[in-house]
Amino acid sequence: MSDTTDTVENRSEIVFLYDAEDTNPNGNPLSANDKPRIDESTGKAVVTDVRLKRYLRDQLDDDGHGIYIKNPSKADYEGAIDRDDLFKAVTGLNEDEVEDYTGEEAADAFLNNAVDVRYFGATASFSSEFQSALGDGFPGQFIGPVQFSHARSLNTVVQKSESKQLSTVVSSGGDSEQGTFATDNRLQYALVPFHGIVNEVGAESTGLTAEDVSRLDRLLWRALKNQTLTRSKMGHHPQLYLRVEYATDEYHIGRLDDGLAMAQDTPDTELRNITDVILDVSTLVDDLDRNAEHIDTVHVKANPHLEVQTGDETGGPDQLVAALEGAVGESAVERIDVYGTGE
C-alpha cells in the first residue's frame, strides 16, 4: 500500500480527447515501416492503451516518481535487466533486505515506490530464488485500478500521400559506411478519444489514493504535450479532459466517449487541425444530466481553441462548462488548473 491511507473511495470515468496532426499516433511494429494503426473496416485511426500508458509512465518518471516499467531509453541503468533487478531498482532494497520482509511488507514497499503499479498494475514474476526471498505473501499479479480502452478516432483518417523515404548513414568501422532506408508514415489528421475508468474497488489492492487520482487530472494533459516531442510524434495536442467522479458506490455510466461526435461541415479528408472541428458534446451532457444524482464532481479542462456544440449552440470552453453546470449543477463542476497559473 502507499504511505497514505486515503485509498480512493469514489469511482471515476475519464474522457481524454487529443488530436494528432501530420504525425503517427501509434505505429504498428509488425507492419512495414511502422505504419499507423488503422481499422481497415472503418478507416479510423487506432491507438492502444499501451501507447497512452507509456506517455504517462514517462511523464511520471520525468516528474521524479518511482516507475517499475521504465522506458529503456530513459532508464538509469545500462543493458537489459531482469524483473528481480527492476524490483530492487524501484524499491531500493537488495536481496538481503528483502529476506527481512514478509511478503506483505515487500508488496507494500513495492507499491509505495512504484506509482505506475498503483495505477496500472503489473505482473510480478521473478526468479525462483528471488521469489523465495519475497515469501508466499507477495502477490504474483497486481490488477491496476486505472484502465483505458483502445481508442478509435472520431474521423476517418487520411494517410499522408507525401510519405518520404528516409535514409540513414552510419559508420560501420574504419572508413566504411552503411545506409538504411525507411518510409516516413504519417496521418493527415486524427481526433482521438480515450475512455478510462478508475475502479475504487481495485484501488484497495494497490493502495491507489485520492492524491494519485487527482494527479491524473494534470498528468494526462502534461504527458501528451511533453512526451510527444520526437520527430515521429510531433503534432499531438490535448483538446479535452473530463473526469466524472461518482458519488454512488460501484456506479458509472460507461462509455462516455460515445457521447462525442463531429458536427462540422468540413469532410474528414479536408481536416487539418482543431480549428476545422466542431465537437458535439450534446449526448455526453445529456448522459450526465440523466445521471446527475449519482455524480459528485465533474473535473474538466479544454483547449481554448476547441469549439463545442451543445444543442443548437456553439462556443468555446466556457460554453462547455456552462452546459456541464446546467446538467449537474454549478457547484459540481471544477475547472482543472493544469499548470497552477489560475487559468
GROMACS .gro file of C-alpha atoms in nm:
model
  343
    1MET     CA    1   0.000   0.000   0.000
    2SER     CA    2   0.107   0.362  -0.039
    3ASP     CA    3   0.224   0.554   0.267
    4THR     CA    4  -0.102   0.748   0.287
    5THR     CA    5  -0.415   0.568   0.398
    6ASP     CA    6  -0.672   0.766   0.198
    7THR     CA    7  -0.733   0.498  -0.065
    8VAL     CA    8  -0.966   0.644  -0.326
    9GLU     CA    9  -1.331   0.587  -0.238
   10ASN     CA   10  -1.515   0.719  -0.545
   11ARG     CA   11  -1.524   0.564  -0.889
   12SER     CA   12  -1.431   0.793  -1.177
   13GLU     CA   13  -1.485   0.782  -1.551
   14ILE     CA   14  -1.244   0.962  -1.783
   15VAL     CA   15  -1.273   1.102  -2.134
   16PHE     CA   16  -0.945   1.227  -2.279
   17LEU     CA   17  -0.955   1.373  -2.629
   18TYR     CA   18  -0.648   1.477  -2.825
   19ASP     CA   19  -0.562   1.533  -3.187
   20ALA     CA   20  -0.268   1.421  -3.397
   21GLU     CA   21  -0.170   1.647  -3.683
   22ASP     CA   22   0.076   1.534  -3.953
   23THR     CA   23   0.211   1.261  -3.728
   24ASN     CA   24   0.197   0.889  -3.648
   25PRO     CA   25  -0.025   0.845  -3.339
   26ASN     CA   26   0.059   0.478  -3.285
   27GLY     CA   27   0.278   0.281  -3.520
   28ASN     CA   28   0.236  -0.092  -3.563
   29PRO     CA   29   0.581  -0.250  -3.521
   30LEU     CA   30   0.463  -0.564  -3.700
   31SER     CA   31   0.381  -0.369  -4.016
   32ALA     CA   32   0.620  -0.249  -4.280
   33ASN     CA   33   0.789   0.075  -4.173
   34ASP     CA   34   0.585   0.112  -3.852
   35LYS     CA   35   0.268   0.219  -4.030
   36PRO     CA   36  -0.003   0.395  -3.825
   37ARG     CA   37  -0.265   0.159  -3.686
   38ILE     CA   38  -0.587   0.194  -3.884
   39ASP     CA   39  -0.912  -0.001  -3.856
   40GLU     CA   40  -0.945  -0.149  -4.204
   41SER     CA   41  -1.326  -0.165  -4.181
   42THR     CA   42  -1.389   0.196  -4.077
   43GLY     CA   43  -1.076   0.378  -4.187
   44LYS     CA   44  -1.034   0.522  -3.838
   45ALA     CA   45  -0.704   0.551  -3.656
   46VAL     CA   46  -0.646   0.314  -3.365
   47VAL     CA   47  -0.435   0.399  -3.061
   48THR     CA   48  -0.374   0.136  -2.794
   49ASP     CA   49  -0.389   0.185  -2.419
   50VAL     CA   50  -0.027   0.070  -2.408
   51ARG     CA   51   0.076   0.375  -2.612
   52LEU     CA   52  -0.109   0.612  -2.377
   53LYS     CA   53   0.028   0.444  -2.064
   54ARG     CA   54   0.382   0.480  -2.199
   55TYR     CA   55   0.333   0.856  -2.218
   56LEU     CA   56   0.201   0.857  -1.862
   57ARG     CA   57   0.481   0.641  -1.724
   58ASP     CA   58   0.745   0.855  -1.894
   59GLN     CA   59   0.593   1.173  -1.752
   60LEU     CA   60   0.575   1.023  -1.403
   61ASP     CA   61   0.941   0.926  -1.440
   62ASP     CA   62   1.033   1.279  -1.550
   63ASP     CA   63   0.842   1.417  -1.251
   64GLY     CA   64   1.058   1.212  -1.016
   65HIS     CA   65   0.811   0.937  -0.925
   66GLY     CA   66   0.928   0.576  -0.896
   67ILE     CA   67   0.846   0.367  -1.204
   68TYR     CA   68   0.862  -0.012  -1.231
   69ILE     CA   69   0.820  -0.040  -1.609
   70LYS     CA   70   1.070   0.219  -1.725
   71ASN     CA   71   1.132   0.334  -2.079
   72PRO     CA   72   1.469   0.174  -2.170
   73SER     CA   73   1.578   0.499  -2.335
   74LYS     CA   74   1.529   0.684  -2.004
   75ALA     CA   75   1.645   0.418  -1.760
   76ASP     CA   76   1.945   0.497  -1.541
   77TYR     CA   77   2.097   0.156  -1.599
   78GLU     CA   78   2.276   0.006  -1.898
   79GLY     CA   79   2.174  -0.304  -2.088
   80ALA     CA   80   1.886  -0.540  -2.020
   81ILE     CA   81   1.796  -0.623  -1.661
   82ASP     CA   82   1.556  -0.884  -1.529
   83ARG     CA   83   1.249  -0.837  -1.310
   84ASP     CA   84   1.448  -0.909  -0.995
   85ASP     CA   85   1.668  -0.608  -1.068
   86LEU     CA   86   1.369  -0.394  -1.168
   87PHE     CA   87   1.214  -0.463  -0.827
   88LYS     CA   88   1.538  -0.377  -0.648
   89ALA     CA   89   1.584  -0.062  -0.855
   90VAL     CA   90   1.239   0.081  -0.782
   91THR     CA   91   1.228  -0.016  -0.412
   92GLY     CA   92   1.593   0.047  -0.327
   93LEU     CA   93   1.605  -0.290  -0.149
   94ASN     CA   94   1.873  -0.552  -0.201
   95GLU     CA   95   1.809  -0.924  -0.172
   96ASP     CA   96   1.933  -0.945   0.186
   97GLU     CA   97   1.695  -0.668   0.290
   98VAL     CA   98   1.408  -0.836   0.109
   99GLU     CA   99   1.462  -1.152   0.313
  100ASP     CA  100   1.395  -0.949   0.629
  101TYR     CA  101   1.049  -0.853   0.498
  102THR     CA  102   0.734  -1.059   0.497
  103GLY     CA  103   0.566  -1.098   0.159
  104GLU     CA  104   0.304  -0.840   0.257
  105GLU     CA  105   0.570  -0.591   0.369
  106ALA     CA  106   0.762  -0.638   0.045
  107ALA     CA  107   0.443  -0.578  -0.152
  108ASP     CA  108   0.381  -0.257   0.045
  109ALA     CA  109   0.735  -0.137  -0.028
  110PHE     CA  110   0.685  -0.214  -0.396
  111LEU     CA  111   0.355  -0.024  -0.419
  112ASN     CA  112   0.483   0.268  -0.213
  113ASN     CA  113   0.766   0.321  -0.460
  114ALA     CA  114   0.617   0.215  -0.796
  115VAL     CA  115   0.339   0.463  -0.869
  116ASP     CA  116   0.278   0.314  -1.215
  117VAL     CA  117   0.187  -0.018  -1.049
  118ARG     CA  118  -0.056   0.160  -0.819
  119TYR     CA  119  -0.224   0.297  -1.132
  120PHE     CA  120  -0.195   0.025  -1.394
  121GLY     CA  121  -0.092  -0.289  -1.211
  122ALA     CA  122   0.185  -0.529  -1.313
  123THR     CA  123   0.278  -0.894  -1.339
  124ALA     CA  124   0.527  -0.977  -1.065
  125SER     CA  125   0.714  -1.284  -1.186
  126PHE     CA  126   1.068  -1.322  -1.050
  127SER     CA  127   1.340  -1.582  -1.042
  128SER     CA  128   1.272  -1.873  -0.810
  129GLU     CA  129   1.546  -1.759  -0.571
  130PHE     CA  130   1.414  -1.403  -0.551
  131GLN     CA  131   1.053  -1.523  -0.521
  132SER     CA  132   1.159  -1.740  -0.228
  133ALA     CA  133   1.318  -1.436  -0.063
  134LEU     CA  134   0.997  -1.238  -0.111
  135GLY     CA  135   0.788  -1.504   0.054
  136ASP     CA  136   0.446  -1.652  -0.018
  137GLY     CA  137   0.259  -1.336   0.080
  138PHE     CA  138   0.383  -1.141  -0.222
  139PRO     CA  139   0.114  -1.140  -0.498
  140GLY     CA  140   0.200  -1.279  -0.839
  141GLN     CA  141  -0.002  -1.007  -1.006
  142PHE     CA  142  -0.134  -0.660  -0.923
  143ILE     CA  143  -0.456  -0.567  -1.105
  144GLY     CA  144  -0.447  -0.200  -1.198
  145PRO     CA  145  -0.749   0.007  -1.091
  146VAL     CA  146  -0.690   0.260  -1.372
  147GLN     CA  147  -0.760   0.120  -1.718
  148PHE     CA  148  -0.812   0.272  -2.062
  149SER     CA  149  -0.980   0.120  -2.366
  150HIS     CA  150  -0.824   0.124  -2.710
  151ALA     CA  151  -0.917   0.447  -2.886
  152ARG     CA  152  -1.055   0.493  -3.237
  153SER     CA  153  -1.050   0.835  -3.399
  154LEU     CA  154  -1.379   1.020  -3.443
  155ASN     CA  155  -1.288   1.086  -3.806
  156THR     CA  156  -1.186   0.870  -4.097
  157VAL     CA  157  -0.815   0.933  -4.142
  158VAL     CA  158  -0.603   1.005  -4.446
  159GLN     CA  159  -0.251   0.870  -4.474
  160LYS     CA  160  -0.007   1.133  -4.590
  161SER     CA  161   0.045   1.089  -4.961
  162GLU     CA  162   0.384   1.259  -4.947
  163SER     CA  163   0.538   0.995  -4.718
  164LYS     CA  164   0.910   1.007  -4.780
  165GLN     CA  165   1.188   0.755  -4.798
  166LEU     CA  166   1.434   0.847  -4.522
  167SER     CA  167   1.799   0.747  -4.548
  168THR     CA  168   2.031   0.697  -4.255
  169VAL     CA  169   2.407   0.657  -4.292
  170VAL     CA  170   2.613   0.521  -4.004
  171SER     CA  171   2.975   0.426  -3.968
  172SER     CA  172   3.045   0.054  -3.952
  173GLY     CA  173   3.408   0.090  -3.856
  174GLY     CA  174   3.706   0.226  -4.040
  175ASP     CA  175   3.613   0.425  -4.348
  176SER     CA  176   3.315   0.210  -4.448
  177GLU     CA  177   2.957   0.331  -4.411
  178GLN     CA  178   2.621   0.159  -4.428
  179GLY     CA  179   2.292   0.315  -4.531
  180THR     CA  180   1.934   0.217  -4.448
  181PHE     CA  181   1.600   0.335  -4.586
  182ALA     CA  182   1.266   0.370  -4.411
  183THR     CA  183   0.931   0.516  -4.511
  184ASP     CA  184   0.805   0.809  -4.308
  185ASN     CA  185   0.439   0.720  -4.245
  186ARG     CA  186   0.204   0.983  -4.103
  187LEU     CA  187  -0.164   1.066  -4.081
  188GLN     CA  188  -0.301   1.395  -4.203
  189TYR     CA  189  -0.528   1.441  -3.902
  190ALA     CA  190  -0.686   1.229  -3.631
  191LEU     CA  191  -0.909   1.327  -3.338
  192VAL     CA  192  -0.865   1.054  -3.078
  193PRO     CA  193  -1.094   0.997  -2.774
  194PHE     CA  194  -0.976   0.770  -2.492
  195HIS     CA  195  -1.214   0.627  -2.234
  196GLY     CA  196  -1.091   0.527  -1.890
  197ILE     CA  197  -1.213   0.401  -1.555
  198VAL     CA  198  -1.076   0.450  -1.204
  199ASN     CA  199  -1.209   0.150  -1.013
  200GLU     CA  200  -1.231   0.224  -0.641
  201VAL     CA  201  -1.273  -0.147  -0.564
  202GLY     CA  202  -0.947  -0.237  -0.739
  203ALA     CA  203  -0.777   0.059  -0.573
  204GLU     CA  204  -0.785  -0.124  -0.242
  205SER     CA  205  -0.537  -0.385  -0.367
  206THR     CA  206  -0.276  -0.139  -0.498
  207GLY     CA  207  -0.329   0.142  -0.249
  208LEU     CA  208  -0.430   0.397  -0.513
  209THR     CA  209  -0.503   0.719  -0.326
  210ALA     CA  210  -0.722   1.021  -0.385
  211GLU     CA  211  -0.400   1.216  -0.441
  212ASP     CA  212  -0.296   0.969  -0.713
  213VAL     CA  213  -0.629   1.017  -0.891
  214SER     CA  214  -0.612   1.395  -0.862
  215ARG     CA  215  -0.266   1.377  -1.019
  216LEU     CA  216  -0.422   1.217  -1.327
  217ASP     CA  217  -0.617   1.538  -1.391
  218ARG     CA  218  -0.290   1.713  -1.472
  219LEU     CA  219  -0.081   1.414  -1.577
  220LEU     CA  220  -0.263   1.318  -1.896
  221TRP     CA  221  -0.258   1.673  -2.030
  222ARG     CA  222   0.108   1.730  -1.947
  223ALA     CA  223   0.221   1.386  -2.067
  224LEU     CA  224   0.059   1.430  -2.407
  225LYS     CA  225   0.237   1.763  -2.452
  226ASN     CA  226   0.574   1.669  -2.305
  227GLN     CA  227   0.620   1.311  -2.429
  228THR     CA  228   0.540   1.371  -2.797
  229LEU     CA  229   0.837   1.588  -2.885
  230THR     CA  230   1.014   1.330  -3.101
  231ARG     CA  231   1.018   1.357  -3.479
  232SER     CA  232   0.751   1.094  -3.536
  233LYS     CA  233   0.521   1.221  -3.258
  234MET     CA  234   0.534   1.599  -3.300
  235GLY     CA  235   0.183   1.727  -3.370
  236HIS     CA  236  -0.010   1.587  -3.071
  237HIS     CA  237  -0.228   1.831  -2.879
  238PRO     CA  238  -0.461   1.769  -2.582
  239GLN     CA  239  -0.808   1.908  -2.652
  240LEU     CA  240  -1.044   1.789  -2.377
  241TYR     CA  241  -1.009   1.612  -2.044
  242LEU     CA  242  -1.314   1.516  -1.843
  243ARG     CA  243  -1.320   1.313  -1.523
  244VAL     CA  244  -1.661   1.233  -1.380
  245GLU     CA  245  -1.626   1.146  -1.013
  246TYR     CA  246  -1.926   0.950  -0.892
  247ALA     CA  247  -2.100   0.972  -0.555
  248THR     CA  248  -2.277   0.635  -0.578
  249ASP     CA  249  -2.070   0.330  -0.483
  250GLU     CA  250  -1.972   0.093  -0.766
  251TYR     CA  251  -2.154   0.303  -1.025
  252HIS     CA  252  -2.057   0.460  -1.355
  253ILE     CA  253  -2.243   0.550  -1.674
  254GLY     CA  254  -2.000   0.378  -1.910
  255ARG     CA  255  -1.853   0.472  -2.249
  256LEU     CA  256  -1.898   0.845  -2.203
  257ASP     CA  257  -1.675   0.893  -2.507
  258ASP     CA  258  -1.962   0.760  -2.719
  259GLY     CA  259  -2.129   1.093  -2.643
  260LEU     CA  260  -1.874   1.278  -2.858
  261ALA     CA  261  -1.935   1.341  -3.227
  262MET     CA  262  -1.813   1.570  -3.501
  263ALA     CA  263  -2.059   1.834  -3.620
  264GLN     CA  264  -1.863   2.045  -3.871
  265ASP     CA  265  -1.948   2.054  -4.243
  266THR     CA  266  -1.586   2.003  -4.345
  267PRO     CA  267  -1.532   1.649  -4.481
  268ASP     CA  268  -1.292   1.424  -4.292
  269THR     CA  269  -1.050   1.426  -4.584
  270GLU     CA  270  -1.010   1.804  -4.553
  271LEU     CA  271  -0.949   1.826  -4.177
  272ARG     CA  272  -0.609   1.971  -4.090
  273ASN     CA  273  -0.628   2.093  -3.729
  274ILE     CA  274  -0.865   2.156  -3.439
  275THR     CA  275  -0.992   2.484  -3.586
  276ASP     CA  276  -1.161   2.276  -3.859
  277VAL     CA  277  -1.360   2.079  -3.600
  278ILE     CA  278  -1.686   2.137  -3.414
  279LEU     CA  279  -1.721   1.884  -3.135
  280ASP     CA  280  -2.079   1.792  -3.049
  281VAL     CA  281  -2.098   1.706  -2.678
  282SER     CA  282  -2.479   1.710  -2.655
  283THR     CA  283  -2.518   1.336  -2.594
  284LEU     CA  284  -2.246   1.335  -2.330
  285VAL     CA  285  -2.408   1.627  -2.147
  286ASP     CA  286  -2.748   1.455  -2.168
  287ASP     CA  287  -2.597   1.140  -2.015
  288LEU     CA  288  -2.461   1.344  -1.725
  289ASP     CA  289  -2.793   1.522  -1.683
  290ARG     CA  290  -2.984   1.193  -1.656
  291ASN     CA  291  -2.737   1.062  -1.401
  292ALA     CA  292  -2.677   1.382  -1.205
  293GLU     CA  293  -2.793   1.227  -0.875
  294HIS     CA  294  -2.504   0.979  -0.896
  295ILE     CA  295  -2.236   1.240  -0.972
  296ASP     CA  296  -2.017   1.411  -0.715
  297THR     CA  297  -1.791   1.629  -0.932
  298VAL     CA  298  -1.709   1.681  -1.299
  299HIS     CA  299  -1.344   1.783  -1.342
  300VAL     CA  300  -1.281   1.948  -1.680
  301LYS     CA  301  -1.006   2.103  -1.890
  302ALA     CA  302  -1.046   2.216  -2.253
  303ASN     CA  303  -0.816   2.369  -2.511
  304PRO     CA  304  -0.909   2.736  -2.573
  305HIS     CA  305  -0.921   2.660  -2.948
  306LEU     CA  306  -1.176   2.380  -2.908
  307GLU     CA  307  -1.523   2.467  -3.041
  308VAL     CA  308  -1.807   2.265  -2.895
  309GLN     CA  309  -2.174   2.229  -2.978
  310THR     CA  310  -2.443   2.169  -2.718
  311GLY     CA  311  -2.790   2.151  -2.867
  312ASP     CA  312  -2.816   2.441  -3.112
  313GLU     CA  313  -2.542   2.649  -2.951
  314THR     CA  314  -2.170   2.653  -3.026
  315GLY     CA  315  -1.884   2.811  -2.841
  316GLY     CA  316  -1.554   2.755  -2.668
  317PRO     CA  317  -1.465   2.605  -2.329
  318ASP     CA  318  -1.699   2.845  -2.147
  319GLN     CA  319  -1.990   2.706  -2.349
  320LEU     CA  320  -1.888   2.354  -2.246
  321VAL     CA  321  -1.860   2.445  -1.878
  322ALA     CA  322  -2.199   2.619  -1.885
  323ALA     CA  323  -2.358   2.307  -2.035
  324LEU     CA  324  -2.196   2.086  -1.771
  325GLU     CA  325  -2.313   2.317  -1.493
  326GLY     CA  326  -2.664   2.304  -1.636
  327ALA     CA  327  -2.652   1.924  -1.626
  328VAL     CA  328  -2.502   1.854  -1.283
  329GLY     CA  329  -2.510   2.187  -1.102
  330GLU     CA  330  -2.263   2.475  -1.086
  331SER     CA  331  -2.105   2.358  -0.761
  332ALA     CA  332  -2.036   2.013  -0.908
  333VAL     CA  333  -1.814   2.137  -1.194
  334GLU     CA  334  -1.447   2.202  -1.127
  335ARG     CA  335  -1.210   2.350  -1.385
  336ILE     CA  336  -0.866   2.191  -1.376
  337ASP     CA  337  -0.567   2.423  -1.344
  338VAL     CA  338  -0.301   2.204  -1.506
  339TYR     CA  339  -0.004   2.434  -1.453
  340GLY     CA  340  -0.112   2.625  -1.141
  341THR     CA  341  -0.147   2.952  -1.332
  342GLY     CA  342  -0.507   3.023  -1.236
  343GLU     CA  343  -0.631   2.963  -1.591
   0.00000   0.00000   0.00000
